[in-house]
Amino acid sequence: MTARFYIVGNWKMNQKLEDINNFFKDLGDLGNERQYEAWLAPQAIHLTTLLEKANALNIQIGSQNISDNDSGAHTGEISPSSLIDAGGSFTLIGHSERRSIYKESNDFINRKTLLSLEKGLTVIFCCGETLEEREKGMTESVVAYQIEEGLKDIPSNLREKVIVAYEPVWAIGTGKTASPEQAEEVHLFIRSKLTELWDGTLSHKVPLLYGGSVKPANVEGLLIKPNIDGALVGGASLKGADFRALCDAADKRSKLPGQLQG
Ligand code: PEP
């Protein structure tokens, strides 16, 4: 993975057609000389709605969820190959809403991850602790277990297509963001975990995104940390002007020293 900065919008089950049109109107042109990536994960039903506009702006499109099967009798699921056919290049996997509401296990998440990578998608693998787990001092053990189980058995040639998003559950959609120091501490831990599981050269290139109430007002403080390579953003990615401000912060950060090299 070429390491630059990433702003990834997770639209969740939001954005009607009119909202999407307004989003692009407000977003404007992001320019071509970018050293950061701007990606969007709309509702699956709107993947192709967005595609032309996103392509024109060099924004990659992906899905919020994916199947652990590529075809067949799996009503309601999204096939990795069909996502690629539709113009998608990445998928989120293991988002805390999938883990908690839809009871996705680490094993299921691992199967989705392996299949998605094998089919050619980039995987944004989400992990993070609940408030109760943090208060019990379990943040590292929870994140370590999610990574060990969710990212196990990935062949070495596919590891470069993995991005890890640290999303503390207590910060998602709550307005309570982790402080840059709290996020950096866990990112550093994730990097050491990846070094232990894979190898140091690669683990230093894996982009680590922070997610949890990121907004234009706090993004700069997060991106300045050496192990925070971008943001996975829900609420503040819905409006074109906000997404633009997040992208502008990534653009500014990408021009400063200290970014990872691919
Ligand atoms: C998310 O859903 O991945 C997320 C981080 O949401 P929010 O930015 O709204 O907290």
Tab-separated table of C-alpha atoms and ligand atoms in Angstrom:
chain	number	residue	atom	x	y	z
A	1	MET	CA	0.000	0.000	0.000
A	2	THR	CA	1.378	3.390	-0.877
A	3	ALA	CA	1.282	5.159	2.442
A	4	ARG	CA	-0.291	8.559	2.207
A	5	PHE	CA	-3.144	10.011	4.204
A	6	TYR	CA	-6.680	8.748	3.952
A	7	ILE	CA	-10.054	10.341	4.525
A	8	VAL	CA	-12.715	7.664	4.295
A	9	GLY	CA	-16.379	8.537	4.609
A	10	ASN	CA	-18.709	5.865	5.978
A	11	TRP	CA	-22.166	7.032	5.041
A	12	LYS	CA	-23.861	4.172	6.892
A	13	MET	CA	-27.602	3.934	6.068
A	14	ASN	CA	-27.845	7.629	5.174
A	15	GLN	CA	-27.905	9.811	2.065
A	16	LYS	CA	-30.852	9.885	-0.322
A	17	LEU	CA	-30.329	10.789	-3.952
A	18	GLU	CA	-30.891	14.478	-3.278
A	19	ASP	CA	-28.358	14.416	-0.403
A	20	ILE	CA	-25.808	12.769	-2.681
A	21	ASN	CA	-26.283	15.429	-5.354
A	22	ASN	CA	-25.923	18.182	-2.754
A	23	PHE	CA	-22.838	16.470	-1.315
A	24	PHE	CA	-20.989	16.636	-4.626
A	25	LYS	CA	-22.188	20.172	-5.304
A	26	ASP	CA	-20.766	21.325	-1.953
A	27	LEU	CA	-17.603	19.240	-2.196
A	28	GLY	CA	-16.294	20.932	-5.336
A	29	ASP	CA	-13.095	19.882	-7.066
A	30	LEU	CA	-10.396	18.306	-4.901
A	31	GLY	CA	-7.607	18.856	-7.433
A	32	ASN	CA	-5.372	16.271	-9.070
A	33	GLU	CA	-2.067	16.781	-7.285
A	34	ARG	CA	-3.178	15.086	-4.110
A	35	GLN	CA	-0.951	13.119	-1.782
A	36	TYR	CA	-3.887	11.773	0.172
A	37	GLU	CA	-6.755	9.471	-0.656
A	38	ALA	CA	-10.422	10.425	-0.411
A	39	TRP	CA	-12.726	7.417	-0.319
A	40	LEU	CA	-16.467	6.973	0.213
A	41	ALA	CA	-18.526	4.009	1.372
A	42	PRO	CA	-22.159	4.760	0.475
A	43	GLN	CA	-25.103	2.429	0.948
A	44	ALA	CA	-24.579	-0.460	-1.473
A	45	ILE	CA	-27.685	0.521	-3.421
A	46	HIS	CA	-26.034	3.857	-4.280
A	47	LEU	CA	-22.624	2.536	-5.303
A	48	THR	CA	-23.249	3.020	-8.986
A	49	THR	CA	-25.181	6.266	-8.403
A	50	LEU	CA	-21.964	7.801	-7.136
A	51	LEU	CA	-19.496	6.190	-9.434
A	52	GLU	CA	-19.298	8.700	-12.259
A	53	LYS	CA	-19.064	11.713	-9.981
A	54	ALA	CA	-16.547	9.968	-7.721
A	55	ASN	CA	-14.380	8.841	-10.643
A	56	ALA	CA	-14.296	12.384	-11.969
A	57	LEU	CA	-12.898	13.533	-8.611
A	58	ASN	CA	-10.535	10.581	-8.183
A	59	ILE	CA	-12.510	9.378	-5.175
A	60	GLN	CA	-12.595	5.622	-4.674
A	61	ILE	CA	-15.864	3.953	-3.803
A	62	GLY	CA	-16.333	0.929	-1.573
A	63	SER	CA	-18.877	-0.943	0.486
A	64	GLN	CA	-19.663	-0.893	4.181
A	65	ASN	CA	-20.070	-4.647	4.349
A	66	ILE	CA	-19.238	-7.719	2.291
A	67	SER	CA	-20.131	-11.391	2.141
A	68	ASP	CA	-17.871	-14.274	3.056
A	69	ASN	CA	-19.066	-15.927	-0.161
A	70	ASP	CA	-18.597	-14.749	-3.699
A	71	SER	CA	-21.830	-16.014	-5.282
A	72	GLY	CA	-24.821	-18.285	-4.774
A	73	ALA	CA	-27.697	-18.620	-2.371
A	74	HIS	CA	-26.901	-15.837	0.096
A	75	THR	CA	-29.925	-13.554	-0.070
A	76	GLY	CA	-29.176	-9.926	0.691
A	77	GLU	CA	-25.408	-10.229	0.723
A	78	ILE	CA	-22.771	-8.314	-1.275
A	79	SER	CA	-20.372	-10.380	-3.363
A	80	PRO	CA	-16.749	-9.164	-3.455
A	81	SER	CA	-16.502	-9.821	-7.209
A	82	SER	CA	-19.761	-7.975	-7.850
A	83	LEU	CA	-18.517	-5.043	-5.813
A	84	ILE	CA	-15.480	-4.893	-8.080
A	85	ASP	CA	-17.753	-5.234	-11.153
A	86	ALA	CA	-19.754	-2.265	-9.887
A	87	GLY	CA	-16.610	-0.144	-9.640
A	88	GLY	CA	-15.826	-0.605	-5.942
A	89	SER	CA	-12.255	-1.003	-4.778
A	90	PHE	CA	-12.497	-1.479	-1.028
A	91	THR	CA	-14.747	-2.665	1.749
A	92	LEU	CA	-15.077	-1.987	5.438
A	93	ILE	CA	-15.008	-5.150	7.519
A	94	GLY	CA	-15.679	-5.588	11.221
A	95	HIS	CA	-17.265	-2.198	11.861
A	96	SER	CA	-18.492	-2.136	15.457
A	97	GLU	CA	-22.094	-1.757	14.282
A	98	ARG	CA	-21.728	-5.023	12.360
A	99	ARG	CA	-20.071	-6.668	15.342
A	100	SER	CA	-22.653	-5.524	17.888
A	101	ILE	CA	-25.974	-5.271	16.009
A	102	TYR	CA	-25.442	-8.156	13.587
A	103	LYS	CA	-23.343	-10.278	15.949
A	104	GLU	CA	-20.472	-10.763	13.516
A	105	SER	CA	-17.816	-12.982	15.073
A	106	ASN	CA	-14.070	-12.654	14.631
A	107	ASP	CA	-14.114	-15.888	12.659
A	108	PHE	CA	-16.782	-14.593	10.240
A	109	ILE	CA	-14.894	-11.311	9.901
A	110	ASN	CA	-11.735	-13.249	9.112
A	111	ARG	CA	-13.477	-15.247	6.348
A	112	LYS	CA	-14.776	-12.032	4.780
A	113	THR	CA	-11.318	-10.474	4.994
A	114	LEU	CA	-9.577	-13.421	3.342
A	115	LEU	CA	-12.098	-13.646	0.508
A	116	SER	CA	-12.170	-9.896	-0.150
A	117	LEU	CA	-8.383	-9.716	-0.353
A	118	GLU	CA	-8.212	-12.775	-2.573
A	119	LYS	CA	-10.724	-11.184	-4.971
A	120	GLY	CA	-8.692	-7.982	-5.164
A	121	LEU	CA	-10.388	-5.583	-2.771
A	122	THR	CA	-8.622	-3.417	-0.238
A	123	VAL	CA	-9.933	-4.163	3.243
A	124	ILE	CA	-10.434	-1.529	5.902
A	125	PHE	CA	-10.400	-3.737	8.969
A	126	CYS	CA	-12.117	-2.086	11.954
A	127	CYS	CA	-11.338	-2.829	15.564
A	128	GLY	CA	-11.856	-1.121	18.904
A	129	GLU	CA	-12.952	-1.511	22.485
A	130	THR	CA	-16.169	-0.597	24.278
A	131	LEU	CA	-16.216	1.942	27.102
A	132	GLU	CA	-16.553	-0.826	29.665
A	133	GLU	CA	-13.514	-2.604	28.227
A	134	ARG	CA	-11.482	0.607	28.283
A	135	GLU	CA	-12.464	1.305	31.867
A	136	LYS	CA	-11.362	-2.185	32.844
A	137	GLY	CA	-7.959	-1.574	31.219
A	138	MET	CA	-8.684	-4.105	28.467
A	139	THR	CA	-8.175	-1.880	25.408
A	140	GLU	CA	-4.969	-3.555	24.257
A	141	SER	CA	-6.089	-7.110	24.890
A	142	VAL	CA	-9.401	-6.531	23.044
A	143	VAL	CA	-7.740	-4.901	20.032
A	144	ALA	CA	-4.990	-7.533	19.981
A	145	TYR	CA	-7.520	-10.352	19.941
A	146	GLN	CA	-9.603	-8.735	17.185
A	147	ILE	CA	-6.473	-8.321	15.068
A	148	GLU	CA	-5.048	-11.772	15.753
A	149	GLU	CA	-8.339	-13.455	14.881
A	150	GLY	CA	-9.599	-11.136	12.169
A	151	LEU	CA	-6.345	-10.862	10.239
A	152	LYS	CA	-5.124	-14.428	10.632
A	153	ASP	CA	-3.909	-16.524	7.686
A	154	ILE	CA	-3.561	-13.610	5.277
A	155	PRO	CA	-0.974	-14.642	2.683
A	156	SER	CA	2.021	-12.316	2.692
A	157	ASN	CA	1.366	-11.088	-0.851
A	158	LEU	CA	-2.089	-9.787	0.155
A	159	ARG	CA	-1.146	-7.993	3.373
A	160	GLU	CA	-0.370	-4.789	1.550
A	161	LYS	CA	-4.076	-4.421	0.784
A	162	VAL	CA	-5.006	-4.151	4.452
A	163	ILE	CA	-5.784	-0.890	6.211
A	164	VAL	CA	-6.587	-0.989	9.924
A	165	ALA	CA	-9.105	1.434	11.410
A	166	TYR	CA	-9.017	1.853	15.170
A	167	GLU	CA	-12.512	2.859	16.176
A	168	PRO	CA	-13.174	2.903	19.916
A	169	VAL	CA	-16.838	1.992	20.205
A	170	TRP	CA	-17.425	4.687	22.830
A	171	ALA	CA	-16.355	7.354	20.340
A	172	ILE	CA	-18.470	6.291	17.367
A	173	GLY	CA	-21.383	8.613	16.734
A	174	THR	CA	-21.241	9.909	20.310
A	175	GLY	CA	-19.457	13.212	19.773
A	176	LYS	CA	-16.791	11.949	22.219
A	177	THR	CA	-13.582	11.592	20.289
A	178	ALA	CA	-10.495	9.895	21.645
A	179	SER	CA	-7.818	12.473	22.320
A	180	PRO	CA	-4.964	12.451	19.792
A	181	GLU	CA	-2.773	10.985	22.567
A	182	GLN	CA	-5.235	8.191	23.364
A	183	ALA	CA	-5.578	7.330	19.668
A	184	GLU	CA	-1.828	7.468	19.037
A	185	GLU	CA	-1.162	5.168	21.984
A	186	VAL	CA	-3.450	2.484	20.564
A	187	HIS	CA	-2.157	2.987	17.018
A	188	LEU	CA	1.357	2.423	18.260
A	189	PHE	CA	0.177	-0.748	19.945
A	190	ILE	CA	-1.537	-1.890	16.721
A	191	ARG	CA	1.654	-1.294	14.782
A	192	SER	CA	3.646	-3.364	17.255
A	193	LYS	CA	1.034	-6.114	17.048
A	194	LEU	CA	1.277	-6.135	13.246
A	195	THR	CA	5.070	-6.287	13.505
A	196	GLU	CA	4.739	-9.316	15.741
A	197	LEU	CA	2.278	-11.037	13.373
A	198	TRP	CA	3.758	-10.007	10.022
A	199	ASP	CA	7.048	-8.178	9.802
A	200	GLY	CA	8.421	-4.786	10.676
A	201	THR	CA	8.959	-3.531	7.142
A	202	LEU	CA	5.367	-4.175	6.183
A	203	SER	CA	3.748	-3.196	9.460
A	204	HIS	CA	5.244	0.266	9.175
A	205	LYS	CA	3.488	0.693	5.846
A	206	VAL	CA	0.016	-0.428	6.934
A	207	PRO	CA	-2.148	2.697	7.045
A	208	LEU	CA	-3.753	3.102	10.453
A	209	LEU	CA	-6.916	5.185	10.443
A	210	TYR	CA	-8.649	6.569	13.489
A	211	GLY	CA	-12.453	6.633	13.616
A	212	GLY	CA	-14.851	8.004	16.217
A	213	SER	CA	-16.455	11.451	16.057
A	214	VAL	CA	-13.786	12.895	13.774
A	215	LYS	CA	-14.818	16.295	12.445
A	216	PRO	CA	-13.158	19.286	10.801
A	217	ALA	CA	-12.511	20.827	14.240
A	218	ASN	CA	-10.469	17.903	15.595
A	219	VAL	CA	-8.994	16.194	12.538
A	220	GLU	CA	-5.750	18.192	12.377
A	221	GLY	CA	-4.802	17.293	15.949
A	222	LEU	CA	-5.265	13.616	15.133
A	223	LEU	CA	-3.482	13.581	11.778
A	224	ILE	CA	-0.389	15.239	13.204
A	225	LYS	CA	0.352	12.149	15.301
A	226	PRO	CA	3.030	9.964	13.704
A	227	ASN	CA	0.972	6.758	13.657
A	228	ILE	CA	-2.349	8.238	12.568
A	229	ASP	CA	-2.477	7.975	8.789
A	230	GLY	CA	-6.032	9.071	8.249
A	231	ALA	CA	-9.592	9.028	9.473
A	232	LEU	CA	-12.655	6.871	9.014
A	233	VAL	CA	-15.536	9.274	9.398
A	234	GLY	CA	-19.264	8.756	9.805
A	235	GLY	CA	-21.374	11.806	10.667
A	236	ALA	CA	-18.958	14.455	9.413
A	237	SER	CA	-18.642	12.774	6.014
A	238	LEU	CA	-22.275	13.349	5.070
A	239	LYS	CA	-22.020	16.991	4.049
A	240	GLY	CA	-19.828	17.949	1.131
A	241	ALA	CA	-18.456	21.020	2.914
A	242	ASP	CA	-17.398	18.989	5.978
A	243	PHE	CA	-15.867	16.238	3.899
A	244	ARG	CA	-14.031	18.924	1.953
A	245	ALA	CA	-12.651	20.388	5.183
A	246	LEU	CA	-11.428	16.941	6.261
A	247	CYS	CA	-9.762	16.491	2.861
A	248	ASP	CA	-8.144	19.923	3.112
A	249	ALA	CA	-6.698	18.936	6.505
A	250	ALA	CA	-5.291	15.717	5.003
A	251	ASP	CA	-3.860	17.719	2.118
A	252	LYS	CA	-2.161	20.104	4.536
A	253	ARG	CA	-0.842	17.216	6.646
A	254	SER	CA	0.454	15.336	3.619
A	255	LYS	CA	2.679	18.291	2.755
A	256	LEU	CA	4.345	18.298	6.155
A	257	PRO	CA	7.290	16.037	7.015
A	258	GLY	CA	6.709	12.816	8.921
A	259	GLN	CA	4.382	10.871	6.667
A	260	LEU	CA	5.021	7.206	6.039
A	261	GLN	CA	6.611	6.227	2.779
A	262	GLY	CA	5.264	3.419	0.595
B	1	PEP	C1	-17.927	5.276	11.857
B	1	PEP	O1	-19.080	4.931	11.721
B	1	PEP	O2	-17.033	4.568	11.373
B	1	PEP	C2	-17.657	6.498	12.606
B	1	PEP	C3	-16.438	6.727	12.967
B	1	PEP	O3	-18.722	7.329	12.873
B	1	PEP	P1	-18.664	8.826	13.500
B	1	PEP	O4	-17.588	9.557	12.761
B	1	PEP	O5	-20.016	9.388	13.260
B	1	PEP	O6	-18.320	8.666	14.930
